[in-house]
């Protein structure tokens, strides 16, 4: 039984410190929509999503009004579309357009699952979907895409890594007149979770129930404010304060998940504990690290401070909900975090430092804007580096990188909304092409042999 007293303590957090539920995401299985006729498949996909999610936005708005808890986004995730379209051998873009149409009609902000899982190899359906990503993301606004190219158990599919460098560049080119936003809706994963409520990487895994409700919480501003109350506290005091604050934030997420599940008559899946920042001033993970004691995010000590934050968020949050999942930790998306935008803009935060930070936090190199003339093999090499961190450390890592077509270091792209604005970051210009062109598969590490 939930104690609403825990929630009432958060009122000032909501009003003054940007506390919110970042997303309520309904996961929907499309396995029963498969058909050898692509048009019949599209019709089934539309009908099922429209039926299952028709009340999602209305219910979330009602919960928001009743409890005074902001729910920023309402989203849907679906079974990886490469699995759904494999039997029909039709153009996957037709399904992307169906996802766009039905998501608009039910009123959700994003729909995720235009995805493929190729950590060990490709099926024809996987290849068809991956090749269609630039067109699919250029002709839709709500559809998000992800590709899993590695795992601790399987190793890293370097053929897929090489392909994704090209796909990201093509997607940016296809949307160059709209600040290359297509690439901002595309994530490349290692160890992708099946129950992630956050875009652009959300998809509904094959091990999930037919329909579930997953909730993602937020609250960087709340955590920063809590730390500010103990200016003389030592690191142990800081970690303890973060844990207690994360418990309260997550308890609010559990309440919303419970209510949404009951009112929609859909099983509760998980609460994702991640601290997800926004471009709004006062809602920044970078500012939490600075409150801990750094002059600016990116300086020496940043990785250690982020490790403290990530660990404490998980320890505090896991006690507040019956099921934890997704990514759970602290996000560091550059364009979505006002403190990181500032740090990257002045050069204090570099891509090399960001890579080190990804070893101790949720996800990876997220919403990184790079020069538009960056070679596709360099993008692939960045993906390989990040995937290696995830594979060896048995954690989820990802790359969401946006080549700013026609722009260079010192300029920026503006995506609007939660995606924010990203300064173009400098990259090492030495070539990685021979490494990427070798292809093959990086073998799984020894720690994968746990059977």
Tab-separated table of C-alpha atoms in Angstrom:
chain	number	residue	atom	x	y	z
A	1	UNK	CA	0.000	0.000	0.000
A	2	UNK	CA	1.386	3.377	-0.990
A	3	UNK	CA	1.660	6.087	1.629
A	4	UNK	CA	0.624	9.367	0.004
A	5	UNK	CA	2.418	11.215	2.797
A	6	UNK	CA	5.630	10.457	0.917
A	7	UNK	CA	4.166	12.270	-2.068
A	8	UNK	CA	2.964	15.322	-0.162
A	9	UNK	CA	6.540	16.006	0.930
A	10	UNK	CA	7.407	16.650	-2.711
A	11	UNK	CA	5.032	19.582	-3.291
A	12	UNK	CA	7.739	22.213	-2.909
A	13	UNK	CA	9.996	20.105	-5.114
A	14	UNK	CA	7.412	20.215	-7.884
A	15	UNK	CA	6.766	23.927	-7.557
A	16	UNK	CA	10.313	25.160	-7.059
A	17	UNK	CA	12.789	22.507	-8.192
A	18	UNK	CA	11.453	21.118	-11.508
A	19	UNK	CA	10.434	17.722	-10.109
A	20	UNK	CA	8.321	15.805	-12.600
A	21	UNK	CA	7.468	12.431	-14.037
A	22	UNK	CA	9.428	12.560	-17.257
A	23	UNK	CA	7.382	9.916	-19.020
A	24	UNK	CA	4.636	7.351	-18.729
A	25	UNK	CA	5.334	4.880	-21.512
A	26	UNK	CA	2.948	2.129	-22.574
A	27	UNK	CA	4.742	-0.856	-24.048
A	28	UNK	CA	2.709	-2.794	-26.606
A	29	UNK	CA	3.563	-6.145	-28.193
A	30	UNK	CA	2.942	-6.304	-31.929
A	31	UNK	CA	3.799	-9.992	-32.303
A	32	UNK	CA	0.169	-10.838	-33.056
A	33	UNK	CA	0.163	-8.258	-35.873
A	34	UNK	CA	2.627	-10.164	-38.060
A	35	UNK	CA	1.382	-11.000	-41.552
A	36	UNK	CA	2.889	-12.054	-44.867
A	37	UNK	CA	1.082	-9.065	-46.383
A	38	UNK	CA	2.686	-5.734	-45.389
A	39	UNK	CA	-0.576	-3.816	-45.801
A	40	UNK	CA	-2.476	-6.251	-43.571
A	41	UNK	CA	0.363	-5.999	-41.059
A	42	UNK	CA	0.142	-2.190	-41.096
A	43	UNK	CA	-3.604	-2.352	-40.523
A	44	UNK	CA	-3.188	-4.691	-37.558
A	45	UNK	CA	-0.453	-2.519	-36.037
A	46	UNK	CA	-2.614	0.580	-36.313
A	47	UNK	CA	-5.656	-1.143	-34.815
A	48	UNK	CA	-3.806	-2.618	-31.853
A	49	UNK	CA	-1.968	0.550	-30.843
A	50	UNK	CA	-5.107	2.651	-31.274
A	51	UNK	CA	-7.100	0.208	-29.146
A	52	UNK	CA	-4.569	-0.327	-26.369
A	53	UNK	CA	-3.360	3.280	-26.001
A	54	UNK	CA	-6.538	5.208	-26.801
A	55	UNK	CA	-6.943	6.368	-23.177
A	56	UNK	CA	-3.271	6.743	-22.234
A	57	UNK	CA	-3.038	10.522	-22.576
A	58	UNK	CA	-6.434	11.156	-20.949
A	59	UNK	CA	-5.574	8.971	-17.938
A	60	UNK	CA	-2.164	10.602	-17.506
A	61	UNK	CA	-3.725	14.059	-17.679
A	62	UNK	CA	-6.264	13.040	-15.027
A	63	UNK	CA	-3.561	11.721	-12.690
A	64	UNK	CA	-1.557	14.884	-13.270
A	65	UNK	CA	-4.534	17.048	-12.301
A	66	UNK	CA	-5.570	14.977	-9.274
A	67	UNK	CA	-2.133	14.723	-7.671
A	68	UNK	CA	-0.540	17.912	-8.975
A	69	UNK	CA	2.350	15.900	-10.399
A	70	UNK	CA	3.583	17.073	-13.814
A	71	UNK	CA	3.780	14.244	-16.370
A	72	UNK	CA	5.851	15.748	-19.150
A	73	UNK	CA	5.570	13.108	-21.865
A	74	UNK	CA	3.179	10.298	-22.690
A	75	UNK	CA	4.763	7.733	-24.982
A	76	UNK	CA	4.339	4.329	-26.570
A	77	UNK	CA	6.971	1.690	-27.263
A	78	UNK	CA	6.427	-1.325	-29.497
A	79	UNK	CA	8.047	-4.618	-30.432
A	80	UNK	CA	11.140	-4.037	-32.614
A	81	UNK	CA	9.711	-3.404	-36.049
A	82	UNK	CA	12.411	-5.506	-37.756
A	83	UNK	CA	10.729	-8.557	-36.180
A	84	UNK	CA	7.253	-7.472	-37.251
A	85	UNK	CA	8.056	-6.746	-40.883
A	86	UNK	CA	10.334	-9.775	-41.409
A	87	UNK	CA	7.509	-12.065	-42.545
A	88	UNK	CA	6.025	-9.607	-45.032
A	89	UNK	CA	9.273	-8.560	-46.717
A	90	UNK	CA	7.649	-5.213	-47.501
A	91	UNK	CA	9.019	-1.693	-47.134
A	92	UNK	CA	9.491	-1.013	-43.391
A	93	UNK	CA	8.872	2.707	-43.982
A	94	UNK	CA	5.191	1.861	-44.432
A	95	UNK	CA	5.143	0.747	-40.804
A	96	UNK	CA	7.007	3.887	-39.719
A	97	UNK	CA	4.276	5.963	-41.301
A	98	UNK	CA	1.598	3.911	-39.549
A	99	UNK	CA	3.359	4.490	-36.230
A	100	UNK	CA	3.448	8.208	-36.990
A	101	UNK	CA	-0.241	8.340	-37.867
A	102	UNK	CA	-1.514	6.381	-34.885
A	103	UNK	CA	0.756	8.183	-32.389
A	104	UNK	CA	-0.588	11.496	-33.634
A	105	UNK	CA	-4.182	10.355	-33.296
A	106	UNK	CA	-3.804	9.059	-29.731
A	107	UNK	CA	-1.838	12.189	-28.805
A	108	UNK	CA	1.462	10.763	-27.511
A	109	UNK	CA	4.707	12.711	-27.832
A	110	UNK	CA	6.901	9.898	-29.191
A	111	UNK	CA	6.622	6.286	-30.266
A	112	UNK	CA	9.683	4.048	-30.009
A	113	UNK	CA	10.477	0.680	-31.494
A	114	UNK	CA	11.569	1.328	-35.071
A	115	UNK	CA	14.367	-0.923	-33.991
A	116	UNK	CA	16.590	-3.901	-34.781
A	117	UNK	CA	18.619	-6.209	-32.542
A	118	UNK	CA	21.770	-7.260	-34.407
A	119	UNK	CA	24.362	-7.879	-31.688
A	120	UNK	CA	25.304	-11.241	-33.253
A	121	UNK	CA	24.237	-10.823	-36.853
A	122	UNK	CA	21.590	-9.682	-39.322
A	123	UNK	CA	18.393	-11.201	-40.626
A	124	UNK	CA	17.005	-9.862	-43.922
A	125	UNK	CA	14.384	-7.997	-41.902
A	126	UNK	CA	17.075	-6.359	-39.768
A	127	UNK	CA	19.022	-5.181	-42.786
A	128	UNK	CA	15.906	-3.840	-44.492
A	129	UNK	CA	14.889	-1.877	-41.417
A	130	UNK	CA	18.340	-0.418	-40.762
A	131	UNK	CA	18.703	0.730	-44.362
A	132	UNK	CA	15.281	2.391	-44.153
A	133	UNK	CA	16.039	4.426	-41.007
A	134	UNK	CA	17.102	7.680	-42.756
A	135	UNK	CA	13.892	7.825	-44.795
A	136	UNK	CA	11.715	6.703	-41.875
A	137	UNK	CA	13.033	9.385	-39.513
A	138	UNK	CA	13.016	12.080	-42.192
A	139	UNK	CA	9.346	11.496	-43.027
A	140	UNK	CA	8.049	11.262	-39.447
A	141	UNK	CA	8.215	13.482	-36.363
A	142	UNK	CA	7.280	11.180	-33.477
A	143	UNK	CA	8.923	7.913	-34.518
A	144	UNK	CA	12.162	6.980	-32.714
A	145	UNK	CA	14.668	4.347	-33.739
A	146	UNK	CA	17.294	2.197	-32.029
A	147	UNK	CA	19.725	-0.533	-33.013
A	148	UNK	CA	21.461	-2.883	-30.566
A	149	UNK	CA	24.900	-3.765	-31.956
A	150	UNK	CA	26.503	-5.510	-28.990
A	151	UNK	CA	26.119	-7.211	-25.643
A	152	UNK	CA	28.253	-8.691	-22.909
A	153	UNK	CA	27.059	-12.183	-23.899
A	154	UNK	CA	27.522	-11.796	-27.658
A	155	UNK	CA	30.361	-9.314	-28.138
A	156	UNK	CA	30.145	-6.464	-30.637
A	157	UNK	CA	28.938	-6.834	-34.227
A	158	UNK	CA	31.485	-4.643	-36.016
A	159	UNK	CA	29.690	-5.020	-39.343
A	160	UNK	CA	26.676	-3.396	-37.693
A	161	UNK	CA	28.898	-0.742	-36.115
A	162	UNK	CA	30.273	0.139	-39.548
A	163	UNK	CA	26.790	0.260	-41.011
A	164	UNK	CA	25.436	2.522	-38.278
A	165	UNK	CA	28.099	5.180	-38.874
A	166	UNK	CA	26.785	5.464	-42.417
A	167	UNK	CA	23.137	5.386	-41.338
A	168	UNK	CA	23.613	8.170	-38.776
A	169	UNK	CA	25.323	10.363	-41.373
A	170	UNK	CA	22.569	9.677	-43.935
A	171	UNK	CA	19.869	10.408	-41.364
A	172	UNK	CA	21.468	13.746	-40.503
A	173	UNK	CA	21.727	14.605	-44.201
A	174	UNK	CA	18.095	13.638	-44.792
A	175	UNK	CA	16.995	16.102	-42.080
A	176	UNK	CA	19.641	18.803	-42.556
A	177	UNK	CA	16.976	21.454	-43.188
A	178	UNK	CA	15.513	20.715	-39.751
A	179	UNK	CA	18.713	20.913	-37.673
A	180	UNK	CA	19.520	17.250	-38.472
A	181	UNK	CA	16.848	16.189	-35.989
A	182	UNK	CA	16.518	12.720	-37.487
A	183	UNK	CA	19.823	11.736	-35.897
A	184	UNK	CA	18.517	12.984	-32.526
A	185	UNK	CA	15.829	10.294	-32.728
A	186	UNK	CA	18.289	7.451	-33.355
A	187	UNK	CA	20.231	5.522	-30.688
A	188	UNK	CA	22.860	2.797	-31.078
A	189	UNK	CA	22.988	0.471	-28.053
A	190	UNK	CA	25.119	-2.133	-26.390
A	191	UNK	CA	23.167	-4.245	-23.867
A	192	UNK	CA	19.848	-2.549	-24.701
A	193	UNK	CA	17.169	-3.141	-22.015
A	194	UNK	CA	13.739	-4.445	-23.025
A	195	UNK	CA	11.777	-2.191	-20.664
A	196	UNK	CA	13.290	1.268	-21.139
A	197	UNK	CA	10.629	4.027	-21.043
A	198	UNK	CA	12.966	6.746	-22.336
A	199	UNK	CA	13.280	7.844	-25.951
A	200	UNK	CA	14.813	7.530	-28.382
A	201	UNK	CA	15.860	4.055	-27.238
A	202	UNK	CA	12.563	2.615	-26.016
A	203	UNK	CA	11.245	-0.615	-27.490
A	204	UNK	CA	8.970	-3.327	-26.106
A	205	UNK	CA	11.070	-6.452	-25.621
A	206	UNK	CA	9.919	-9.920	-26.603
A	207	UNK	CA	10.180	-11.037	-22.972
A	208	UNK	CA	7.585	-8.485	-21.866
A	209	UNK	CA	3.852	-8.948	-21.300
A	210	UNK	CA	1.425	-8.061	-24.084
A	211	UNK	CA	0.989	-4.532	-22.704
A	212	UNK	CA	2.710	-2.819	-19.750
A	213	UNK	CA	3.095	0.587	-18.136
A	214	UNK	CA	6.659	1.817	-17.510
A	215	UNK	CA	7.419	5.121	-15.788
A	216	UNK	CA	10.535	7.271	-15.943
A	217	UNK	CA	11.183	9.768	-13.143
A	218	UNK	CA	13.278	12.926	-13.121
A	219	UNK	CA	14.373	15.528	-10.598
A	220	UNK	CA	17.970	16.801	-10.963
A	221	UNK	CA	16.920	20.144	-9.502
A	222	UNK	CA	15.583	18.446	-6.384
A	223	UNK	CA	18.836	16.569	-5.814
A	224	UNK	CA	20.917	19.708	-6.300
A	225	UNK	CA	18.758	21.629	-3.833
A	226	UNK	CA	19.083	18.852	-1.254
A	227	UNK	CA	22.880	18.826	-1.492
A	228	UNK	CA	22.942	22.618	-1.147
A	229	UNK	CA	21.439	22.204	2.321
A	230	UNK	CA	24.616	20.466	3.590
A	231	UNK	CA	27.450	22.771	2.387
A	232	UNK	CA	29.827	21.466	5.071
A	233	UNK	CA	28.890	17.799	4.686
A	234	UNK	CA	31.508	15.244	3.667
A	235	UNK	CA	31.119	12.872	0.715
A	236	UNK	CA	29.354	10.263	2.844
A	237	UNK	CA	26.831	12.905	3.900
A	238	UNK	CA	26.321	13.888	0.260
A	239	UNK	CA	25.702	10.282	-0.805
A	240	UNK	CA	23.233	9.789	2.042
A	241	UNK	CA	21.340	12.963	1.131
A	242	UNK	CA	21.093	11.857	-2.511
A	243	UNK	CA	19.772	8.442	-1.430
A	244	UNK	CA	17.055	9.934	0.746
A	245	UNK	CA	16.049	12.369	-1.997
A	246	UNK	CA	16.009	9.653	-4.667
A	247	UNK	CA	13.683	7.604	-2.457
A	248	UNK	CA	11.123	10.428	-2.385
A	249	UNK	CA	11.393	11.069	-6.116
A	250	UNK	CA	10.979	7.389	-6.958
A	251	UNK	CA	8.063	6.993	-4.544
A	252	UNK	CA	6.224	9.570	-6.592
A	253	UNK	CA	6.988	7.562	-9.729
A	254	UNK	CA	5.652	4.413	-8.084
A	255	UNK	CA	2.403	6.192	-7.247
A	256	UNK	CA	1.908	7.376	-10.826
A	257	UNK	CA	2.796	3.938	-12.202
A	258	UNK	CA	0.329	2.264	-9.826
A	259	UNK	CA	-2.485	4.666	-10.702
A	260	UNK	CA	-1.878	4.510	-14.457
A	261	UNK	CA	-1.733	0.715	-14.357
A	262	UNK	CA	-5.008	0.459	-12.415
A	263	UNK	CA	-6.939	2.991	-14.490
A	264	UNK	CA	-5.769	1.620	-17.837
A	265	UNK	CA	-6.150	-2.019	-16.691
A	266	UNK	CA	-2.603	-2.687	-17.881
A	267	UNK	CA	0.089	-4.437	-15.806
A	268	UNK	CA	2.708	-2.260	-14.098
A	269	UNK	CA	6.135	-2.904	-15.576
A	270	UNK	CA	8.950	-0.885	-13.994
A	271	UNK	CA	9.998	2.473	-12.658
A	272	UNK	CA	13.183	3.773	-14.274
A	273	UNK	CA	15.132	5.650	-11.586
A	274	UNK	CA	17.091	7.825	-13.998
A	275	UNK	CA	17.697	11.503	-13.276
A	276	UNK	CA	16.752	12.956	-16.655
A	277	UNK	CA	17.721	16.615	-17.126
A	278	UNK	CA	16.097	19.273	-19.306
A	279	UNK	CA	17.460	22.454	-20.903
A	280	UNK	CA	15.621	24.466	-18.211
A	281	UNK	CA	17.827	26.352	-15.779
A	282	UNK	CA	17.888	24.500	-12.466
A	283	UNK	CA	17.172	21.067	-13.944
A	284	UNK	CA	20.708	19.919	-14.683
A	285	UNK	CA	22.791	16.869	-13.744
A	286	UNK	CA	25.903	18.956	-14.420
A	287	UNK	CA	24.779	21.417	-11.747
A	288	UNK	CA	24.449	18.564	-9.233
A	289	UNK	CA	28.097	17.672	-9.853
A	290	UNK	CA	29.027	21.320	-9.394
A	291	UNK	CA	27.056	21.447	-6.136
A	292	UNK	CA	29.093	18.474	-4.921
A	293	UNK	CA	32.192	20.611	-5.352
A	294	UNK	CA	33.337	21.036	-8.950
A	295	UNK	CA	33.878	24.498	-10.384
A	296	UNK	CA	32.418	23.275	-13.673
A	297	UNK	CA	31.324	19.925	-15.049
A	298	UNK	CA	34.152	18.401	-17.052
A	299	UNK	CA	37.016	19.348	-14.774
A	300	UNK	CA	39.070	16.750	-12.917
A	301	UNK	CA	36.907	14.891	-10.406
A	302	UNK	CA	33.826	14.896	-12.628
A	303	UNK	CA	33.842	11.126	-13.171
A	304	UNK	CA	34.167	10.435	-9.447
A	305	UNK	CA	31.364	12.862	-8.574
A	306	UNK	CA	29.117	11.275	-11.196
A	307	UNK	CA	29.869	7.802	-9.806
A	308	UNK	CA	28.759	8.972	-6.345
A	309	UNK	CA	25.548	10.418	-7.784
A	310	UNK	CA	24.687	7.389	-9.908
A	311	UNK	CA	25.263	4.891	-7.116
A	312	UNK	CA	23.309	6.874	-4.542
A	313	UNK	CA	20.348	7.388	-6.907
A	314	UNK	CA	20.096	3.637	-7.440
A	315	UNK	CA	20.462	2.766	-3.760
A	316	UNK	CA	17.824	5.263	-2.712
A	317	UNK	CA	15.404	4.604	-5.537
A	318	UNK	CA	15.400	0.830	-5.438
A	319	UNK	CA	13.804	0.847	-1.973
A	320	UNK	CA	10.915	2.997	-3.153
A	321	UNK	CA	9.415	0.832	-5.876
A	322	UNK	CA	8.481	-2.810	-6.330
A	323	UNK	CA	10.088	-3.152	-9.764
A	324	UNK	CA	13.125	-1.246	-11.043
A	325	UNK	CA	14.210	-1.443	-14.668
A	326	UNK	CA	15.075	0.477	-17.792
A	327	UNK	CA	18.324	2.399	-17.534
A	328	UNK	CA	18.154	3.720	-13.932
A	329	UNK	CA	20.867	6.162	-12.907
A	330	UNK	CA	21.919	9.612	-14.101
A	331	UNK	CA	21.661	10.704	-17.734
A	332	UNK	CA	24.247	13.011	-19.283
A	333	UNK	CA	22.679	14.156	-22.590
A	334	UNK	CA	24.664	17.255	-23.546
A	335	UNK	CA	22.029	19.187	-25.493
A	336	UNK	CA	19.329	18.414	-22.898
A	337	UNK	CA	21.246	19.702	-19.873
A	338	UNK	CA	21.812	23.447	-19.393
A	339	UNK	CA	24.946	22.910	-17.302
A	340	UNK	CA	26.478	20.559	-19.844
A	341	UNK	CA	25.620	22.902	-22.699
A	342	UNK	CA	27.595	25.620	-20.919
A	343	UNK	CA	30.490	23.298	-20.071
A	344	UNK	CA	30.733	21.931	-23.608
A	345	UNK	CA	30.394	25.399	-25.102
A	346	UNK	CA	33.392	26.766	-23.195
A	347	UNK	CA	35.501	23.673	-23.795
A	348	UNK	CA	35.629	22.448	-20.184
A	349	UNK	CA	33.624	19.344	-21.119
A	350	UNK	CA	35.161	17.362	-24.002
A	351	UNK	CA	33.996	14.212	-25.725
A	352	UNK	CA	36.925	12.325	-24.194
A	353	UNK	CA	35.780	13.301	-20.707
A	354	UNK	CA	32.215	12.399	-21.569
A	355	UNK	CA	33.377	8.939	-22.642
A	356	UNK	CA	35.079	8.443	-19.271
A	357	UNK	CA	31.901	9.571	-17.495
A	358	UNK	CA	29.799	7.015	-19.357
A	359	UNK	CA	31.657	4.206	-17.585
A	360	UNK	CA	29.943	5.137	-14.303
A	361	UNK	CA	26.464	6.393	-15.286
A	362	UNK	CA	23.373	5.483	-17.269
A	363	UNK	CA	23.579	5.072	-21.034
A	364	UNK	CA	26.464	6.798	-22.795
A	365	UNK	CA	27.368	9.521	-25.283
A	366	UNK	CA	23.945	11.074	-25.534
A	367	UNK	CA	22.845	14.023	-27.685
A	368	UNK	CA	26.368	14.880	-28.794
A	369	UNK	CA	26.573	17.319	-31.720
A	370	UNK	CA	29.693	16.918	-33.880
A	371	UNK	CA	30.988	18.695	-37.001
A	372	UNK	CA	28.978	18.018	-40.127
A	373	UNK	CA	32.017	16.864	-42.081
A	374	UNK	CA	32.814	14.107	-39.569
A	375	UNK	CA	33.613	10.920	-41.497
A	376	UNK	CA	31.131	8.080	-41.102
A	377	UNK	CA	33.955	5.767	-39.956
A	378	UNK	CA	34.772	8.181	-37.131
A	379	UNK	CA	31.144	7.951	-36.004
A	380	UNK	CA	31.399	4.160	-36.142
A	381	UNK	CA	34.607	4.239	-34.096
A	382	UNK	CA	32.899	6.367	-31.427
A	383	UNK	CA	30.108	3.779	-31.319
A	384	UNK	CA	32.665	0.960	-31.000
A	385	UNK	CA	34.440	2.696	-28.110
A	386	UNK	CA	31.198	3.230	-26.226
A	387	UNK	CA	29.965	-0.295	-26.922
A	388	UNK	CA	33.242	-1.679	-25.567
A	389	UNK	CA	32.658	0.136	-22.262
A	390	UNK	CA	29.206	-1.411	-22.035
A	391	UNK	CA	30.296	-4.891	-23.070
A	392	UNK	CA	33.235	-5.148	-20.666
A	393	UNK	CA	31.385	-3.574	-17.730
A	394	UNK	CA	28.112	-5.498	-18.242
A	395	UNK	CA	26.121	-2.262	-18.469
A	396	UNK	CA	23.993	-0.486	-21.012
A	397	UNK	CA	25.819	2.067	-23.114
A	398	UNK	CA	24.591	3.973	-26.125
A	399	UNK	CA	25.494	6.613	-28.668
A	400	UNK	CA	23.127	9.315	-29.889
A	401	UNK	CA	25.346	11.530	-32.003
A	402	UNK	CA	24.232	14.249	-34.415
A	403	UNK	CA	26.475	15.375	-37.291
A	404	UNK	CA	25.642	19.055	-37.782
A	405	UNK	CA	25.580	19.162	-41.568
A	406	UNK	CA	27.188	22.361	-42.835
A	407	UNK	CA	28.374	23.429	-39.386
A	408	UNK	CA	31.589	23.238	-37.402
A	409	UNK	CA	33.006	23.722	-33.921
A	410	UNK	CA	31.725	26.936	-32.357
A	411	UNK	CA	28.278	26.656	-33.970
A	412	UNK	CA	25.232	24.835	-32.635
A	413	UNK	CA	22.014	23.013	-33.490
A	414	UNK	CA	18.663	23.805	-31.882
A	415	UNK	CA	16.117	20.991	-31.589
A	416	UNK	CA	13.574	22.599	-29.273
A	417	UNK	CA	11.600	21.081	-26.418
A	418	UNK	CA	13.317	18.519	-24.215
A	419	UNK	CA	15.967	17.880	-26.889
A	420	UNK	CA	17.381	21.353	-26.301
A	421	UNK	CA	20.339	22.927	-28.091
A	422	UNK	CA	23.728	21.373	-28.714
A	423	UNK	CA	27.090	23.057	-29.279
A	424	UNK	CA	29.210	21.397	-31.956
A	425	UNK	CA	31.970	19.537	-30.125
A	426	UNK	CA	35.473	18.949	-31.468
A	427	UNK	CA	36.602	15.424	-32.347
A	428	UNK	CA	39.983	13.811	-32.883
A	429	UNK	CA	40.494	14.015	-36.646
A	430	UNK	CA	42.862	11.059	-37.070
A	431	UNK	CA	41.356	8.237	-39.130
A	432	UNK	CA	39.827	5.036	-37.749
A	433	UNK	CA	38.756	3.763	-41.174
A	434	UNK	CA	41.027	0.707	-41.377
A	435	UNK	CA	39.836	-0.494	-37.973
A	436	UNK	CA	36.180	-0.117	-38.937
A	437	UNK	CA	36.632	-1.661	-42.395
A	438	UNK	CA	37.875	-4.939	-40.902
A	439	UNK	CA	34.330	-5.855	-39.852
A	440	UNK	CA	33.694	-9.139	-38.062
A	441	UNK	CA	32.789	-9.440	-34.404
A	442	UNK	CA	34.625	-8.395	-31.251
A	443	UNK	CA	34.492	-11.549	-29.085
A	444	UNK	CA	32.517	-11.474	-25.863
A	445	UNK	CA	34.638	-10.878	-22.760
A	446	UNK	CA	35.495	-13.677	-20.365
A	447	UNK	CA	32.963	-12.429	-17.808
A	448	UNK	CA	30.189	-13.375	-20.248
A	449	UNK	CA	30.766	-17.054	-19.372
A	450	UNK	CA	28.517	-17.183	-16.313
A	451	UNK	CA	26.481	-20.309	-17.088
